[in-house]
PDB file of C-alpha atoms in Angstrom:
ATOM      1  CA  MET A  26      79.869-205.460 -80.624  1.00 43.00           C
ATOM      2  CA  GLY A  27      82.538-203.071 -81.839  1.00 45.00           C
ATOM      3  CA  ARG A  28      85.739-204.221 -83.495  1.00 46.00           C
ATOM      4  CA  HIS A  29      88.320-204.111 -80.736  1.00 35.00           C
ATOM      5  CA  SER A  30      91.876-205.414 -80.609  1.00 33.00           C
ATOM      6  CA  GLN A  31      92.194-208.645 -78.670  1.00 34.00           C
ATOM      7  CA  ALA A  32      94.936-209.101 -76.096  1.00 37.00           C
ATOM      8  CA  PRO A  33      97.411-211.873 -77.029  1.00 38.00           C
ATOM      9  CA  ASP A  34      97.230-215.221 -75.266  1.00 42.00           C
ATOM     10  CA  LYS A  35      99.869-216.058 -72.673  1.00 39.00           C
ATOM     11  CA  ASP A  36     101.278-218.694 -74.985  1.00 43.00           C
ATOM     12  CA  ASP A  37     101.605-216.163 -77.807  1.00 42.00           C
ATOM     13  CA  LYS A  38     105.197-215.479 -78.835  1.00 44.00           C
ATOM     14  CA  SER A  39     104.569-211.770 -79.409  1.00 44.00           C
ATOM     15  CA  THR A  40     107.355-209.477 -78.276  1.00 46.00           C
ATOM     16  CA  ASP A  41     106.933-207.009 -75.432  1.00 45.00           C
ATOM     17  CA  ALA A  42     106.962-204.157 -77.941  1.00 45.00           C
ATOM     18  CA  GLU A  43     104.129-205.752 -79.910  1.00 46.00           C
ATOM     19  CA  ILE A  44     102.104-206.269 -76.741  1.00 36.00           C
ATOM     20  CA  ASP A  45     102.689-202.652 -75.735  1.00 39.00           C
ATOM     21  CA  ALA A  46     101.505-201.540 -79.162  1.00 42.00           C
ATOM     22  CA  LEU A  47      98.311-203.583 -78.811  1.00 39.00           C
ATOM     23  CA  ASP A  48      97.728-202.112 -75.361  1.00 39.00           C
ATOM     24  CA  ALA A  49      98.215-198.631 -76.793  1.00 37.00           C
ATOM     25  CA  ASP A  50      95.643-199.359 -79.509  1.00 44.00           C
ATOM     26  CA  ALA A  51      93.183-200.581 -76.886  1.00 40.00           C
ATOM     27  CA  ARG A  52      93.683-197.423 -74.850  1.00 36.00           C
ATOM     28  CA  THR A  53      93.094-195.165 -77.836  1.00 42.00           C
ATOM     29  CA  ALA A  54      89.858-197.053 -78.547  1.00 59.00           C
ATOM     30  CA  GLU A  55      88.541-196.079 -75.110  1.00 86.00           C
ATOM     31  CA  ARG A  56      86.781-192.776 -74.590  1.00 94.00           C
ATOM     32  CA  SER A  57      88.000-190.387 -71.925  1.00 96.00           C
ATOM     33  CA  SER A  58      85.768-188.929 -69.233  1.00 96.00           C
ATOM     34  CA  THR A  59      86.402-185.505 -70.764  1.00 97.00           C
ATOM     35  CA  ALA A  60      85.006-186.741 -74.076  1.00 98.00           C
ATOM     36  CA  ASP A  61      82.007-188.257 -72.295  1.00 97.00           C
ATOM     37  CA  GLN A  62      81.260-184.919 -70.648  1.00 98.00           C
ATOM     38  CA  PHE A  63      81.587-183.113 -73.980  1.00 98.00           C
ATOM     39  CA  TRP A  64      79.120-185.376 -75.795  1.00 98.00           C
ATOM     40  CA  ARG A  65      76.642-185.183 -72.927  1.00 98.00           C
ATOM     41  CA  ARG A  66      76.875-181.402 -72.995  1.00 98.00           C
ATOM     42  CA  VAL A  67      76.185-181.043 -76.716  1.00 98.00           C
ATOM     43  CA  ARG A  68      73.721-183.972 -76.721  1.00 98.00           C
ATOM     44  CA  VAL A  69      75.327-185.587 -79.753  1.00 98.00           C
ATOM     45  CA  GLU A  70      77.099-188.941 -80.096  1.00 98.00           C
ATOM     46  CA  PRO A  71      79.719-190.316 -82.490  1.00 98.00           C
ATOM     47  CA  VAL A  72      78.480-193.339 -84.412  1.00 98.00           C
ATOM     48  CA  GLU A  73      80.614-196.049 -86.004  1.00 98.00           C
ATOM     49  CA  ILE A  74      79.028-197.938 -88.883  1.00 98.00           C
ATOM     50  CA  ALA A  75      80.512-200.983 -90.576  1.00 98.00           C
ATOM     51  CA  MET A  76      79.247-201.234 -94.147  1.00 98.00           C
ATOM     52  CA  PRO A  77      80.119-203.777 -96.854  1.00 96.00           C
ATOM     53  CA  LYS A  78      82.661-201.296 -98.272  1.00 95.00           C
ATOM     54  CA  GLY A  79      84.297-200.297 -95.009  1.00 97.00           C
ATOM     55  CA  VAL A  80      83.925-198.771 -91.549  1.00 98.00           C
ATOM     56  CA  GLY A  81      83.051-195.103 -91.145  1.00 98.00           C
ATOM     57  CA  LEU A  82      82.231-192.485 -88.518  1.00 98.00           C
ATOM     58  CA  THR A  83      79.428-189.958 -88.341  1.00 98.00           C
ATOM     59  CA  LEU A  84      77.542-188.001 -85.678  1.00 98.00           C
ATOM     60  CA  ARG A  85      73.940-188.460 -84.564  1.00 98.00           C
ATOM     61  CA  ALA A  86      71.637-186.423 -82.370  1.00 98.00           C
ATOM     62  CA  TYR A  87      68.017-186.727 -81.334  1.00 98.00           C
ATOM     63  CA  ARG A  88      65.834-183.644 -81.155  1.00 97.00           C
ATOM     64  CA  LEU A  89      62.124-182.837 -81.241  1.00 96.00           C
ATOM     65  CA  SER A  90      60.912-182.303 -84.794  1.00 92.00           C
ATOM     66  CA  ASP A  91      59.741-178.745 -84.035  1.00 91.00           C
ATOM     67  CA  GLU A  92      63.183-177.755 -82.714  1.00 91.00           C
ATOM     68  CA  VAL A  93      65.150-178.224 -85.937  1.00 91.00           C
ATOM     69  CA  GLU A  94      64.855-177.318 -89.591  1.00 86.00           C
ATOM     70  CA  ALA A  95      63.997-180.075 -92.029  1.00 81.00           C
ATOM     71  CA  ASP A  96      67.012-181.329 -93.960  1.00 77.00           C
ATOM     72  CA  GLU A  97      67.066-180.426 -97.638  1.00 67.00           C
ATOM     73  CA  ILE A  98      66.380-183.419 -99.818  1.00 66.00           C
ATOM     74  CA  ASP A  99      67.194-183.932-103.473  1.00 60.00           C
ATOM     75  CA  GLU A 100      63.702-184.809-104.694  1.00 54.00           C
ATOM     76  CA  GLU A 101      65.088-186.722-107.669  1.00 52.00           C
ATOM     77  CA  SER A 102      66.740-189.204-105.303  1.00 50.00           C
ATOM     78  CA  VAL A 103      63.619-189.859-103.243  1.00 56.00           C
ATOM     79  CA  GLU A 104      61.649-192.966-104.082  1.00 55.00           C
ATOM     80  CA  GLU A 105      58.009-192.254-104.770  1.00 51.00           C
ATOM     81  CA  PRO A 106      55.280-194.876-105.030  1.00 44.00           C
ATOM     82  CA  GLU A 107      53.557-195.118-108.370  1.00 37.00           C
ATOM     83  CA  THR A 108      49.974-193.884-108.388  1.00 36.00           C
ATOM     84  CA  GLU A 109      47.268-193.946-111.055  1.00 38.00           C
ATOM     85  CA  GLU A 110      44.719-191.217-111.514  1.00 37.00           C
ATOM     86  CA  PRO A 111      41.177-192.645-111.490  1.00 35.00           C
ATOM     87  CA  GLU A 112      39.015-191.880-114.511  1.00 39.00           C
ATOM     88  CA  THR A 113      35.855-189.847-113.957  1.00 34.00           C
ATOM     89  CA  ARG A 114      33.144-191.490-116.064  1.00 39.00           C
ATOM     90  CA  ASP A 115      29.671-192.856-115.515  1.00 42.00           C
ATOM     91  CA  GLU A 116      28.884-196.507-116.069  1.00 41.00           C
ATOM     92  CA  ASP A 117      27.859-195.926-119.726  1.00 46.00           C
ATOM     93  CA  GLY A 118      31.093-194.128-120.546  1.00 46.00           C
ATOM     94  CA  ASP A 119      29.194-190.856-121.098  1.00 48.00           C
ATOM     95  CA  ASP A 120      30.656-187.681-119.612  1.00 46.00           C
ATOM     96  CA  SER A 121      27.583-185.505-120.216  1.00 44.00           C
ATOM     97  CA  ASP A 122      25.963-186.286-116.870  1.00 46.00           C
ATOM     98  CA  VAL A 123      29.093-185.200-115.066  1.00 39.00           C
ATOM     99  CA  GLU A 124      28.581-181.545-116.065  1.00 45.00           C
ATOM    100  CA  ASP A 125      25.013-181.625-114.771  1.00 48.00           C
ATOM    101  CA  ASP A 126      26.182-183.056-111.499  1.00 48.00           C
ATOM    102  CA  GLU A 127      28.737-180.261-111.149  1.00 49.00           C
ATOM    103  CA  ASP A 128      26.016-177.615-111.420  1.00 51.00           C
ATOM    104  CA  GLU A 129      23.913-179.340-108.792  1.00 50.00           C
ATOM    105  CA  ASP A 130      26.837-179.753-106.395  1.00 52.00           C
ATOM    106  CA  GLU A 131      28.315-176.271-106.815  1.00 53.00           C
ATOM    107  CA  GLU A 132      26.357-174.763-103.931  1.00 54.00           C
ATOM    108  CA  SER A 133      27.214-177.559-101.528  1.00 53.00           C
ATOM    109  CA  ASP A 134      30.877-177.369-102.540  1.00 55.00           C
ATOM    110  CA  ASP A 135      30.965-173.681-101.631  1.00 54.00           C
ATOM    111  CA  LYS A 136      29.567-174.482 -98.206  1.00 52.00           C
ATOM    112  CA  ASP A 137      32.169-177.148 -97.670  1.00 56.00           C
ATOM    113  CA  ASP A 138      35.083-174.870 -98.580  1.00 57.00           C
ATOM    114  CA  ASP A 139      35.029-172.987 -95.301  1.00 56.00           C
ATOM    115  CA  SER A 140      34.876-176.137 -93.190  1.00 55.00           C
ATOM    116  CA  ASP A 141      37.663-177.767 -95.224  1.00 57.00           C
ATOM    117  CA  SER A 142      39.955-174.782 -94.723  1.00 54.00           C
ATOM    118  CA  LYS A 143      39.319-174.854 -90.994  1.00 56.00           C
ATOM    119  CA  ASP A 144      40.071-178.564 -90.909  1.00 57.00           C
ATOM    120  CA  ASP A 145      43.351-177.952 -92.746  1.00 55.00           C
ATOM    121  CA  GLU A 146      44.329-175.298 -90.213  1.00 53.00           C
ATOM    122  CA  ASP A 147      43.520-177.644 -87.356  1.00 54.00           C
ATOM    123  CA  ASP A 148      45.612-180.404 -88.945  1.00 53.00           C
ATOM    124  CA  GLU A 149      48.598-178.067 -89.210  1.00 50.00           C
ATOM    125  CA  GLU A 150      48.259-177.012 -85.588  1.00 51.00           C
ATOM    126  CA  GLU A 151      48.020-180.630 -84.487  1.00 63.00           C
ATOM    127  CA  GLU A 152      51.055-181.734 -86.521  1.00 73.00           C
ATOM    128  CA  LEU A 153      52.800-184.526 -84.680  1.00 87.00           C
ATOM    129  CA  VAL A 154      55.844-183.455 -82.696  1.00 91.00           C
ATOM    130  CA  GLU A 155      58.229-186.364 -82.166  1.00 94.00           C
ATOM    131  CA  GLU A 156      61.857-187.070 -81.424  1.00 96.00           C
ATOM    132  CA  ILE A 157      63.767-187.552 -84.668  1.00 97.00           C
ATOM    133  CA  PRO A 158      67.299-188.713 -85.556  1.00 97.00           C
ATOM    134  CA  ILE A 159      69.669-186.207 -87.167  1.00 98.00           C
ATOM    135  CA  PHE A 160      73.006-187.030 -88.821  1.00 98.00           C
ATOM    136  CA  LEU A 161      75.715-185.166 -90.729  1.00 98.00           C
ATOM    137  CA  SER A 162      73.589-185.789 -93.810  1.00 97.00           C
ATOM    138  CA  HIS A 163      72.545-183.392 -96.552  1.00 96.00           C
ATOM    139  CA  LYS A 164      70.067-183.807 -99.394  1.00 95.00           C
ATOM    140  CA  GLY A 165      69.646-187.483 -98.670  1.00 96.00           C
ATOM    141  CA  ARG A 166      73.370-188.275 -98.666  1.00 97.00           C
ATOM    142  CA  LEU A 167      75.352-189.493 -95.657  1.00 98.00           C
ATOM    143  CA  PRO A 168      79.094-188.773 -95.478  1.00 98.00           C
ATOM    144  CA  LEU A 169      81.000-191.466 -93.561  1.00 98.00           C
ATOM    145  CA  PHE A 170      84.517-190.620 -92.440  1.00 98.00           C
ATOM    146  CA  THR A 171      87.288-193.198 -92.229  1.00 97.00           C
ATOM    147  CA  THR A 172      89.182-191.143 -89.631  1.00 98.00           C
ATOM    148  CA  ALA A 173      88.206-188.966 -86.695  1.00 98.00           C
ATOM    149  CA  GLU A 174      90.407-186.196 -88.077  1.00 98.00           C
ATOM    150  CA  ALA A 175      88.435-186.095 -91.329  1.00 98.00           C
ATOM    151  CA  LEU A 176      85.136-185.930 -89.428  1.00 98.00           C
ATOM    152  CA  VAL A 177      86.339-183.033 -87.240  1.00 98.00           C
ATOM    153  CA  GLU A 178      87.626-181.156 -90.282  1.00 98.00           C
ATOM    154  CA  PHE A 179      84.207-181.528 -91.908  1.00 98.00           C
ATOM    155  CA  VAL A 180      82.379-180.325 -88.783  1.00 98.00           C
ATOM    156  CA  LYS A 181      84.588-177.245 -88.517  1.00 97.00           C
ATOM    157  CA  SER A 182      84.067-176.374 -92.195  1.00 96.00           C
ATOM    158  CA  ASP A 183      81.100-174.575 -93.705  1.00 90.00           C
ATOM    159  CA  ALA A 184      79.797-177.740 -95.324  1.00 95.00           C
ATOM    160  CA  PRO A 185      75.975-177.935 -95.121  1.00 96.00           C
ATOM    161  CA  ASN A 186      74.492-180.733 -93.054  1.00 97.00           C
ATOM    162  CA  ALA A 187      71.367-181.412 -91.028  1.00 97.00           C
ATOM    163  CA  LEU A 188      73.106-181.135 -87.648  1.00 97.00           C
ATOM    164  CA  ARG A 189      73.840-177.448 -88.207  1.00 96.00           C
ATOM    165  CA  SER A 190      70.277-176.667 -87.103  1.00 95.00           C
ATOM    166  CA  ILE A 191      70.575-178.178 -83.613  1.00 97.00           C
ATOM    167  CA  ASP A 192      70.807-175.844 -80.637  1.00 96.00           C
ATOM    168  CA  THR A 193      74.317-176.946 -79.589  1.00 98.00           C
ATOM    169  CA  TRP A 194      75.990-176.843 -83.006  1.00 98.00           C
ATOM    170  CA  ASP A 195      78.184-173.791 -82.324  1.00 97.00           C
ATOM    171  CA  GLU A 196      79.427-175.320 -79.085  1.00 98.00           C
ATOM    172  CA  LEU A 197      80.141-178.610 -80.837  1.00 98.00           C
ATOM    173  CA  VAL A 198      82.142-176.906 -83.600  1.00 98.00           C
ATOM    174  CA  LYS A 199      84.161-174.918 -81.087  1.00 97.00           C
ATOM    175  CA  ASP A 200      85.190-177.719 -78.731  1.00 98.00           C
ATOM    176  CA  ILE A 201      85.216-180.956 -80.753  1.00 98.00           C
ATOM    177  CA  LYS A 202      88.551-182.797 -80.992  1.00 97.00           C
ATOM    178  CA  PRO A 203      89.569-185.920 -82.935  1.00 98.00           C
ATOM    179  CA  SER A 204      90.352-187.696 -79.661  1.00 97.00           C
ATOM    180  CA  TYR A 205      86.705-187.236 -78.643  1.00 98.00           C
ATOM    181  CA  VAL A 206      85.374-189.047 -81.706  1.00 98.00           C
ATOM    182  CA  VAL A 207      85.112-192.543 -80.251  1.00 98.00           C
ATOM    183  CA  ALA A 208      81.818-194.420 -80.498  1.00 98.00           C
ATOM    184  CA  THR A 209      80.579-196.335 -77.491  1.00 97.00           C
ATOM    185  CA  GLU A 210      79.533-199.972 -77.880  1.00 96.00           C
ATOM    186  CA  ASP A 211      75.877-198.909 -78.002  1.00 96.00           C
ATOM    187  CA  ASP A 212      76.652-196.600 -80.936  1.00 98.00           C
ATOM    188  CA  THR A 213      78.685-199.142 -82.898  1.00 98.00           C
ATOM    189  CA  TYR A 214      76.814-200.953 -85.666  1.00 98.00           C
ATOM    190  CA  GLU A 215      77.785-203.787 -87.990  1.00 98.00           C
ATOM    191  CA  LEU A 216      75.454-203.688 -90.966  1.00 97.00           C
ATOM    192  CA  ASP A 217      78.034-205.619 -92.967  1.00 97.00           C
ATOM    193  CA  LEU A 218      77.471-208.735 -90.837  1.00 97.00           C
ATOM    194  CA  VAL A 219      73.670-208.844 -90.789  1.00 97.00           C
ATOM    195  CA  VAL A 220      73.017-210.720 -94.038  1.00 97.00           C
ATOM    196  CA  LYS A 221      75.878-213.152 -93.401  1.00 96.00           C
ATOM    197  CA  ASN A 222      74.520-213.860 -89.923  1.00 97.00           C
ATOM    198  CA  LEU A 223      70.997-214.468 -91.196  1.00 96.00           C
ATOM    199  CA  ARG A 224      72.228-216.858 -93.868  1.00 95.00           C
ATOM    200  CA  GLY A 225      73.932-218.961 -91.213  1.00 94.00           C
ATOM    201  CA  GLY A 226      70.630-220.386 -90.019  1.00 93.00           C
ATOM    202  CA  HIS A 227      68.328-219.808 -87.068  1.00 92.00           C
ATOM    203  CA  ASP A 228      70.778-221.212 -84.517  1.00 91.00           C
ATOM    204  CA  THR A 229      73.395-218.601 -85.455  1.00 94.00           C
ATOM    205  CA  TRP A 230      71.183-215.518 -85.421  1.00 96.00           C
ATOM    206  CA  GLU A 231      72.580-212.937 -82.997  1.00 96.00           C
ATOM    207  CA  PRO A 232      69.842-210.932 -81.209  1.00 96.00           C
ATOM    208  CA  GLU A 233      72.040-207.953 -80.287  1.00 96.00           C
ATOM    209  CA  LEU A 234      73.430-207.675 -83.811  1.00 97.00           C
ATOM    210  CA  LEU A 235      69.996-207.738 -85.447  1.00 97.00           C
ATOM    211  CA  VAL A 236      68.289-205.449 -82.920  1.00 97.00           C
ATOM    212  CA  SER A 237      70.998-202.776 -83.102  1.00 97.00           C
ATOM    213  CA  ALA A 238      71.074-202.966 -86.911  1.00 98.00           C
ATOM    214  CA  GLY A 239      67.325-202.430 -86.979  1.00 97.00           C
ATOM    215  CA  GLU A 240      67.593-199.360 -84.750  1.00 97.00           C
ATOM    216  CA  LEU A 241      70.215-197.765 -86.985  1.00 98.00           C
ATOM    217  CA  ALA A 242      68.400-198.691 -90.202  1.00 98.00           C
ATOM    218  CA  ARG A 243      65.208-197.028 -88.951  1.00 98.00           C
ATOM    219  CA  ASP A 244      67.128-193.873 -88.051  1.00 98.00           C
ATOM    220  CA  LEU A 245      68.876-193.730 -91.421  1.00 98.00           C
ATOM    221  CA  GLY A 246      65.688-194.602 -93.273  1.00 98.00           C
ATOM    222  CA  TYR A 247      64.035-191.562 -91.716  1.00 97.00           C
ATOM    223  CA  ALA A 248      66.988-189.171 -92.009  1.00 97.00           C
ATOM    224  CA  LEU A 249      67.824-190.090 -95.619  1.00 97.00           C
ATOM    225  CA  ARG A 250      64.184-190.344 -96.749  1.00 96.00           C
ATOM    226  CA  LEU A 251      64.268-194.012 -97.706  1.00 97.00           C
ATOM    227  CA  PRO A 252      60.598-195.112 -97.843  1.00 97.00           C
ATOM    228  CA  THR A 253      61.482-198.668 -98.856  1.00 97.00           C
ATOM    229  CA  VAL A 254      63.632-199.092 -95.751  1.00 98.00           C
ATOM    230  CA  MET A 255      60.980-197.536 -93.538  1.00 97.00           C
ATOM    231  CA  ALA A 256      58.249-199.747 -94.979  1.00 97.00           C
ATOM    232  CA  THR A 257      60.317-202.919 -94.634  1.00 97.00           C
ATOM    233  CA  LEU A 258      60.926-202.154 -90.953  1.00 97.00           C
ATOM    234  CA  SER A 259      57.541-200.585 -90.217  1.00 96.00           C
ATOM    235  CA  GLU A 260      55.398-201.646 -87.281  1.00 95.00           C
ATOM    236  CA  GLY A 261      53.710-204.969 -87.967  1.00 94.00           C
ATOM    237  CA  SER A 262      56.081-205.949 -90.787  1.00 95.00           C
ATOM    238  CA  PRO A 263      57.875-209.339 -90.754  1.00 94.00           C
ATOM    239  CA  LEU A 264      61.194-207.683 -89.841  1.00 96.00           C
ATOM    240  CA  ASP A 265      59.501-205.734 -87.058  1.00 96.00           C
ATOM    241  CA  SER A 266      58.133-209.017 -85.716  1.00 94.00           C
ATOM    242  CA  LEU A 267      61.627-210.525 -85.932  1.00 95.00           C
ATOM    243  CA  ASP A 268      63.014-207.494 -84.092  1.00 95.00           C
ATOM    244  CA  ASN A 269      60.540-207.935 -81.228  1.00 94.00           C
ATOM    245  CA  THR A 270      61.357-211.628 -81.018  1.00 94.00           C
ATOM    246  CA  MET A 271      65.101-210.947 -80.940  1.00 95.00           C
ATOM    247  CA  ARG A 272      64.609-208.454 -78.109  1.00 94.00           C
ATOM    248  CA  THR A 273      62.755-211.105 -76.121  1.00 94.00           C
ATOM    249  CA  ILE A 274      65.578-213.604 -76.666  1.00 93.00           C
ATOM    250  CA  ALA A 275      68.169-211.035 -75.634  1.00 92.00           C
ATOM    251  CA  ASP A 276      66.277-210.396 -72.394  1.00 90.00           C
ATOM    252  CA  GLY A 277      66.491-214.099 -71.500  1.00 88.00           C
ATOM    253  CA  GLY A 278      64.197-215.993 -69.166  1.00 82.00           C
ATOM    254  CA  LEU A 279      61.294-218.303 -69.895  1.00 81.00           C
ATOM    255  CA  ARG A 280      59.878-216.038 -72.602  1.00 87.00           C
ATOM    256  CA  ALA A 281      63.155-216.337 -74.487  1.00 89.00           C
ATOM    257  CA  THR A 282      62.620-220.088 -74.826  1.00 88.00           C
ATOM    258  CA  PHE A 283      59.281-219.586 -76.540  1.00 90.00           C
ATOM    259  CA  ALA A 284      60.760-216.790 -78.661  1.00 91.00           C
ATOM    260  CA  LYS A 285      63.474-219.120 -79.960  1.00 90.00           C
ATOM    261  CA  ARG A 286      60.786-221.559 -81.068  1.00 90.00           C
ATOM    262  CA  LYS A 287      59.000-218.723 -82.841  1.00 90.00           C
ATOM    263  CA  VAL A 288      62.181-217.726 -84.663  1.00 91.00           C
ATOM    264  CA  ARG A 289      62.405-221.165 -86.283  1.00 89.00           C
ATOM    265  CA  LYS A 290      59.161-220.445 -88.105  1.00 90.00           C
ATOM    266  CA  ILE A 291      60.626-217.355 -89.787  1.00 92.00           C
ATOM    267  CA  GLY A 292      61.865-217.852 -93.329  1.00 92.00           C
ATOM    268  CA  GLU A 293      65.654-217.575 -93.517  1.00 93.00           C
ATOM    269  CA  GLN A 294      65.850-216.720 -97.206  1.00 94.00           C
ATOM    270  CA  GLN A 295      63.103-214.093 -97.152  1.00 95.00           C
ATOM    271  CA  THR A 296      64.599-212.438 -94.082  1.00 96.00           C
ATOM    272  CA  SER A 297      68.128-212.305 -95.473  1.00 96.00           C
ATOM    273  CA  LEU A 298      66.859-210.954 -98.796  1.00 97.00           C
ATOM    274  CA  ALA A 299      64.881-208.222 -97.032  1.00 97.00           C
ATOM    275  CA  TRP A 300      67.910-207.176 -95.012  1.00 98.00           C
ATOM    276  CA  ARG A 301      70.146-207.283 -98.077  1.00 97.00           C
ATOM    277  CA  GLY A 302      67.775-204.790 -99.676  1.00 97.00           C
ATOM    278  CA  ILE A 303      67.970-202.524 -96.632  1.00 98.00           C
ATOM    279  CA  VAL A 304      71.760-202.533 -96.526  1.00 98.00           C
ATOM    280  CA  SER A 305      71.893-201.927-100.282  1.00 97.00           C
ATOM    281  CA  LYS A 306      69.557-198.910-100.083  1.00 98.00           C
ATOM    282  CA  ILE A 307      71.597-197.360 -97.276  1.00 98.00           C
ATOM    283  CA  SER A 308      74.902-198.084 -99.033  1.00 97.00           C
ATOM    284  CA  GLU A 309      73.685-196.209-102.102  1.00 97.00           C
ATOM    285  CA  LYS A 310      73.337-193.059 -99.993  1.00 98.00           C
ATOM    286  CA  VAL A 311      76.810-193.182 -98.392  1.00 98.00           C
ATOM    287  CA  ASP A 312      79.624-190.883 -99.458  1.00 97.00           C
ATOM    288  CA  TRP A 313      82.979-192.105 -98.159  1.00 97.00           C
ATOM    289  CA  ARG A 314      85.364-189.406 -96.926  1.00 96.00           C
ATOM    290  CA  LYS A 315      89.010-189.855 -95.944  1.00 90.00           C
TER     291      LYS A 315
END
């Protein structure tokens, strides 16, 4: 799914020098076995993301949530749902009875305090430990680098980012090279094509494109603290249902035939609008670096 140079046709009138140049570009786009070994060792992968404004590189790792420090987030940039405080009044609008009730409940409240505190402690101990995505992000912003050299320079600097807390960070900083920063096909994403593809109609929808975009969007929604993105792609949502259907189609077989019929019942306009919102939210958090 990545953007690779295509070899010229036999009937093409390209010169030998031009063909050699294209072959050289193709070779540089491939990742060496040495680079593969390096990324496996540090348990991090380069990621290439095509956005409406360009194509950029970053790094991503997966670690258990109790193994890394939480990334600092600029609270002002985090979306928060609006909530209303309920009024405490009786049915007649008189507050006098409320004070009497407080006196009567004071003793029971004291008894409940101890049990509540114990429950809170138990909740903290049973905090969910899960595998989480980590990028070169900081305070809810994601730097995307237009060149491998710029990414390596950033990694070797003292710039704060969430990946600094992983266990292999020092090893990564020491041994990373620009020639290693090549994303595999599985780590290449084209968010810039999603909305256009959806607007083309059900027959043009590409399962691999949509499934991979959903995987990346979920990761970025979590890492950049984007509740709108997370909610739009949450389990049971229309886009989650579309994602499951696309996976079935990609797998092929008899089930894929029924899945294709199911896709035709999904609203094209609503789906494209939802994805446009996702791409827009992520784009707002990107800082382009050259």
